[in-house]
Amino acid sequence: MKSLFEPVQVGSLHLPNRIVMAPLTRNRAPDAIPTPLMAEYYAQRASAGLIISEATAITHQGQGYADVPGLYGTEQLDGWKRVTRAVHERGGRIYCQLWHVGRVSHLDLQPQGQKPVAPSAIAAKTKTYVIHQGKGSFVPTSEPRALDAKEIPGIVRDFRHAARNAIAAGFDGVEVHGANGYLLDQFLKSSSNHRTDDYGGSIENRARFLLEVMREVCEEVGRERVGLRLSPVTPANDVADEDPQKLFDYVVRQVAPLGIAYLHLIEGATGGPREVEGRPFDYDKMLHAWRATGAKGAWMVNNGYDRALAGKALEQGADLVAFGRLFIANPDLVQRLRTNAGFNPLVKETLYGGGAEGYTDYPALQAQPA
Ligand code: 8OZ
């Protein structure tokens, strides 16, 4: 029987356990540059089998929130080098999550105050996070413009370039953010993609952009260092698909032969209920499609897991379980799960923005006496 605490090979990495720190946006990177405090935060969590970094913008255009990090400038790379070194020094492993927000942005956050880009000129009924005079707040996203098909190869190259930067900055691999209603998910889902060219309409066309990104990123850094995150039915950032089961069956069957390290699945509503009303979804079917194609990549599940539910998921075929909120409040989550210890409560007020408070000051368990 698989256990959370047994080692597993994932792509080129040997993980000491199956517990993954999920990507978590924390808005503590002023000017998109990772700070020494971020290095401390990630290093504190290095006992995870694998850490996935917070979502990291591949370009300025891909930026949609205040104080989220990027991976396209020298200072950003230098900041990340500090983070990856700190994690490795503590014996950990860390992937970088590559992110383009698409329409989930604001004029104030875009280069020269231009409109955010999207598959179609449809605003998302959602909010983004801006900081004014040190105070963060959520504001409605700006109306986007539809990308010209001629611009898409440039964004595919941006993903590829960011993947190269990630490896140069010392990351062990990259996770393409194909979830949560951001650019690639906006192309996948029928509610946000009304295009009539090769990138819209049929499932094959809506998945084209994501698959182009995946192929290029694999070519750049090696498939054994690439993961993908998907969220078939999340309502996050105002996306929905008319037939998610069919869409993601296709996506999985196309991605599997690429031979990537893992597929990371958000079950249900991101950070919310595992069942979304009116959007039933059979995740087992998706896993079977993955295995049926002969994919060797790990199957990583996420959303609201605790120890018992995680054990059940492993029994039912998952290889890895990603924990989000529990990892924010418990730097030594692996030890706490292993010893069945209690958890620190999560402080919601300090999730987004700010400094060390609610970030690096969650206590670890007392060291066990020898
Ligand atoms: C919370 C706040 C801002 C962004 C995601 C990158 O949902 C995010 C995100 C989460 O994937």
mmCIF file of C-alpha atoms in Angstrom, residues 194-344:
data_model
loop_
_atom_site.group_PDB
_atom_site.id
_atom_site.type_symbol
_atom_site.label_atom_id
_atom_site.label_comp_id
_atom_site.label_asym_id
_atom_site.label_seq_id
_atom_site.Cartn_x
_atom_site.Cartn_y
_atom_site.Cartn_z
ATOM 1 C CA HIS A 194 -15.318 32.505 -28.432
ATOM 2 C CA ARG A 195 -12.656 32.512 -31.159
ATOM 3 C CA THR A 196 -13.391 31.319 -34.679
ATOM 4 C CA ASP A 197 -9.785 30.681 -35.762
ATOM 5 C CA ASP A 198 -7.470 27.693 -35.130
ATOM 6 C CA TYR A 199 -7.453 28.478 -31.389
ATOM 7 C CA GLY A 200 -11.214 28.436 -30.773
ATOM 8 C CA GLY A 201 -14.358 26.402 -31.384
ATOM 9 C CA SER A 202 -13.561 22.683 -31.268
ATOM 10 C CA ILE A 203 -11.875 21.061 -28.274
ATOM 11 C CA GLU A 204 -8.834 20.388 -30.465
ATOM 12 C CA ASN A 205 -8.592 24.080 -31.283
ATOM 13 C CA ARG A 206 -9.133 25.302 -27.712
ATOM 14 C CA ALA A 207 -6.416 22.949 -26.431
ATOM 15 C CA ARG A 208 -3.927 23.942 -29.144
ATOM 16 C CA PHE A 209 -2.257 26.798 -27.233
ATOM 17 C CA LEU A 210 -1.722 24.729 -24.076
ATOM 18 C CA LEU A 211 -0.275 21.830 -26.070
ATOM 19 C CA GLU A 212 2.057 24.143 -27.995
ATOM 20 C CA VAL A 213 3.312 25.545 -24.686
ATOM 21 C CA MET A 214 3.795 22.067 -23.228
ATOM 22 C CA ARG A 215 5.777 20.839 -26.250
ATOM 23 C CA GLU A 216 8.054 23.887 -26.293
ATOM 24 C CA VAL A 217 8.688 23.832 -22.553
ATOM 25 C CA CYS A 218 9.479 20.088 -22.673
ATOM 26 C CA GLU A 219 11.853 20.675 -25.559
ATOM 27 C CA GLU A 220 13.590 23.450 -23.641
ATOM 28 C CA VAL A 221 14.144 21.867 -20.222
ATOM 29 C CA GLY A 222 13.444 18.149 -20.772
ATOM 30 C CA ARG A 223 10.112 16.414 -20.185
ATOM 31 C CA GLU A 224 11.410 14.907 -16.918
ATOM 32 C CA ARG A 225 11.465 18.412 -15.461
ATOM 33 C CA VAL A 226 7.962 19.515 -16.502
ATOM 34 C CA GLY A 227 4.610 19.325 -14.714
ATOM 35 C CA LEU A 228 1.164 20.676 -15.618
ATOM 36 C CA ARG A 229 -1.620 21.965 -13.382
ATOM 37 C CA LEU A 230 -5.259 21.698 -14.484
ATOM 38 C CA SER A 231 -8.611 22.475 -12.846
ATOM 39 C CA PRO A 232 -11.430 20.945 -14.921
ATOM 40 C CA VAL A 233 -14.447 22.461 -13.154
ATOM 41 C CA THR A 234 -13.211 25.303 -10.994
ATOM 42 C CA PRO A 235 -15.316 28.444 -11.181
ATOM 43 C CA ALA A 236 -12.213 30.459 -10.206
ATOM 44 C CA ASN A 237 -11.850 33.609 -12.262
ATOM 45 C CA ASP A 238 -15.160 33.110 -14.026
ATOM 46 C CA VAL A 239 -14.473 30.207 -16.371
ATOM 47 C CA ALA A 240 -16.733 27.293 -17.272
ATOM 48 C CA ASP A 241 -16.786 24.655 -19.972
ATOM 49 C CA GLU A 242 -19.800 23.177 -21.719
ATOM 50 C CA ASP A 243 -18.341 19.626 -21.516
ATOM 51 C CA PRO A 244 -15.343 19.484 -19.167
ATOM 52 C CA GLN A 245 -15.198 15.678 -19.109
ATOM 53 C CA LYS A 246 -14.725 15.532 -22.870
ATOM 54 C CA LEU A 247 -12.344 18.502 -22.925
ATOM 55 C CA PHE A 248 -10.026 17.118 -20.256
ATOM 56 C CA ASP A 249 -10.173 13.586 -21.602
ATOM 57 C CA TYR A 250 -8.738 15.020 -24.812
ATOM 58 C CA VAL A 251 -6.159 17.175 -23.003
ATOM 59 C CA VAL A 252 -4.901 14.266 -20.896
ATOM 60 C CA ARG A 253 -4.606 11.956 -23.901
ATOM 61 C CA GLN A 254 -2.591 14.585 -25.749
ATOM 62 C CA VAL A 255 -0.352 15.498 -22.820
ATOM 63 C CA ALA A 256 0.361 11.915 -21.672
ATOM 64 C CA PRO A 257 2.594 10.954 -24.624
ATOM 65 C CA LEU A 258 4.834 13.952 -23.904
ATOM 66 C CA GLY A 259 6.127 11.955 -20.935
ATOM 67 C CA ILE A 260 6.056 14.777 -18.375
ATOM 68 C CA ALA A 261 7.007 14.339 -14.708
ATOM 69 C CA TYR A 262 3.508 14.850 -13.328
ATOM 70 C CA LEU A 263 -0.025 16.050 -13.846
ATOM 71 C CA HIS A 264 -1.416 18.176 -11.008
ATOM 72 C CA LEU A 265 -5.164 18.212 -10.666
ATOM 73 C CA ILE A 266 -7.323 20.597 -8.653
ATOM 74 C CA GLU A 267 -10.479 18.703 -7.747
ATOM 75 C CA GLY A 268 -13.539 20.947 -7.520
ATOM 76 C CA ALA A 269 -13.461 24.655 -6.756
ATOM 77 C CA THR A 270 -9.968 26.022 -6.099
ATOM 78 C CA GLY A 271 -9.598 26.505 -2.351
ATOM 79 C CA GLY A 272 -13.301 25.662 -1.971
ATOM 80 C CA PRO A 273 -15.668 22.700 -2.108
ATOM 81 C CA ARG A 274 -14.459 19.520 -3.770
ATOM 82 C CA GLU A 275 -17.834 19.236 -5.544
ATOM 83 C CA VAL A 276 -19.046 22.152 -7.639
ATOM 84 C CA GLU A 277 -22.789 22.464 -7.955
ATOM 85 C CA GLY A 278 -23.964 21.781 -11.487
ATOM 86 C CA ARG A 279 -20.496 20.652 -12.584
ATOM 87 C CA PRO A 280 -20.146 16.936 -11.893
ATOM 88 C CA PHE A 281 -16.780 15.469 -12.863
ATOM 89 C CA ASP A 282 -15.301 11.973 -12.802
ATOM 90 C CA TYR A 283 -11.616 12.372 -11.875
ATOM 91 C CA ASP A 284 -11.056 8.615 -11.921
ATOM 92 C CA LYS A 285 -11.965 8.580 -15.564
ATOM 93 C CA MET A 286 -9.311 11.203 -16.208
ATOM 94 C CA LEU A 287 -6.716 9.191 -14.292
ATOM 95 C CA HIS A 288 -7.632 6.094 -16.267
ATOM 96 C CA ALA A 289 -7.219 7.978 -19.535
ATOM 97 C CA TRP A 290 -3.765 9.078 -18.310
ATOM 98 C CA ARG A 291 -2.700 5.539 -17.470
ATOM 99 C CA ALA A 292 -4.403 4.034 -20.548
ATOM 100 C CA THR A 293 -2.109 6.054 -22.775
ATOM 101 C CA GLY A 294 0.857 4.542 -20.984
ATOM 102 C CA ALA A 295 1.803 7.755 -19.201
ATOM 103 C CA LYS A 296 4.497 7.155 -16.586
ATOM 104 C CA GLY A 297 4.110 10.616 -15.056
ATOM 105 C CA ALA A 298 2.920 10.983 -11.467
ATOM 106 C CA TRP A 299 -0.694 11.854 -10.696
ATOM 107 C CA MET A 300 -0.864 14.672 -8.147
ATOM 108 C CA VAL A 301 -4.155 15.566 -6.483
ATOM 109 C CA ASN A 302 -5.042 18.735 -4.627
ATOM 110 C CA ASN A 303 -7.841 20.495 -2.802
ATOM 111 C CA GLY A 304 -8.837 20.272 0.817
ATOM 112 C CA TYR A 305 -6.847 17.126 1.623
ATOM 113 C CA ASP A 306 -6.177 15.961 5.154
ATOM 114 C CA ARG A 307 -4.226 12.896 6.228
ATOM 115 C CA ALA A 308 -7.129 10.444 5.940
ATOM 116 C CA LEU A 309 -8.368 11.712 2.584
ATOM 117 C CA ALA A 310 -4.803 11.738 1.252
ATOM 118 C CA GLY A 311 -4.309 8.098 2.245
ATOM 119 C CA LYS A 312 -7.501 7.195 0.422
ATOM 120 C CA ALA A 313 -6.394 9.074 -2.704
ATOM 121 C CA LEU A 314 -3.103 7.152 -2.772
ATOM 122 C CA GLU A 315 -5.010 3.876 -2.422
ATOM 123 C CA GLN A 316 -7.171 4.894 -5.371
ATOM 124 C CA GLY A 317 -4.240 5.545 -7.679
ATOM 125 C CA ALA A 318 -2.823 9.004 -6.939
ATOM 126 C CA ASP A 319 0.970 9.246 -6.498
ATOM 127 C CA LEU A 320 1.311 12.645 -4.821
ATOM 128 C CA VAL A 321 -0.899 14.903 -2.712
ATOM 129 C CA ALA A 322 -0.469 18.688 -2.731
ATOM 130 C CA PHE A 323 -1.381 20.650 0.397
ATOM 131 C CA GLY A 324 -1.941 24.406 0.294
ATOM 132 C CA ARG A 325 -3.457 26.085 3.338
ATOM 133 C CA LEU A 326 -1.992 23.492 5.707
ATOM 134 C CA PHE A 327 1.502 24.285 4.401
ATOM 135 C CA ILE A 328 1.030 28.018 4.895
ATOM 136 C CA ALA A 329 0.342 27.603 8.610
ATOM 137 C CA ASN A 330 2.591 24.583 9.255
ATOM 138 C CA PRO A 331 6.173 24.808 7.968
ATOM 139 C CA ASP A 332 6.837 21.303 9.323
ATOM 140 C CA LEU A 333 3.674 19.813 7.825
ATOM 141 C CA VAL A 334 5.435 16.557 6.901
ATOM 142 C CA GLN A 335 6.415 15.903 10.517
ATOM 143 C CA ARG A 336 2.959 16.882 11.768
ATOM 144 C CA LEU A 337 1.274 14.480 9.343
ATOM 145 C CA ARG A 338 3.757 11.747 10.198
ATOM 146 C CA THR A 339 3.223 12.066 13.952
ATOM 147 C CA ASN A 340 -0.488 12.844 13.777
ATOM 148 C CA ALA A 341 0.190 16.130 15.581
ATOM 149 C CA GLY A 342 -2.199 19.050 15.509
ATOM 150 C CA PHE A 343 -2.016 21.979 13.096
ATOM 151 C CA ASN A 344 -1.514 25.705 13.597
#
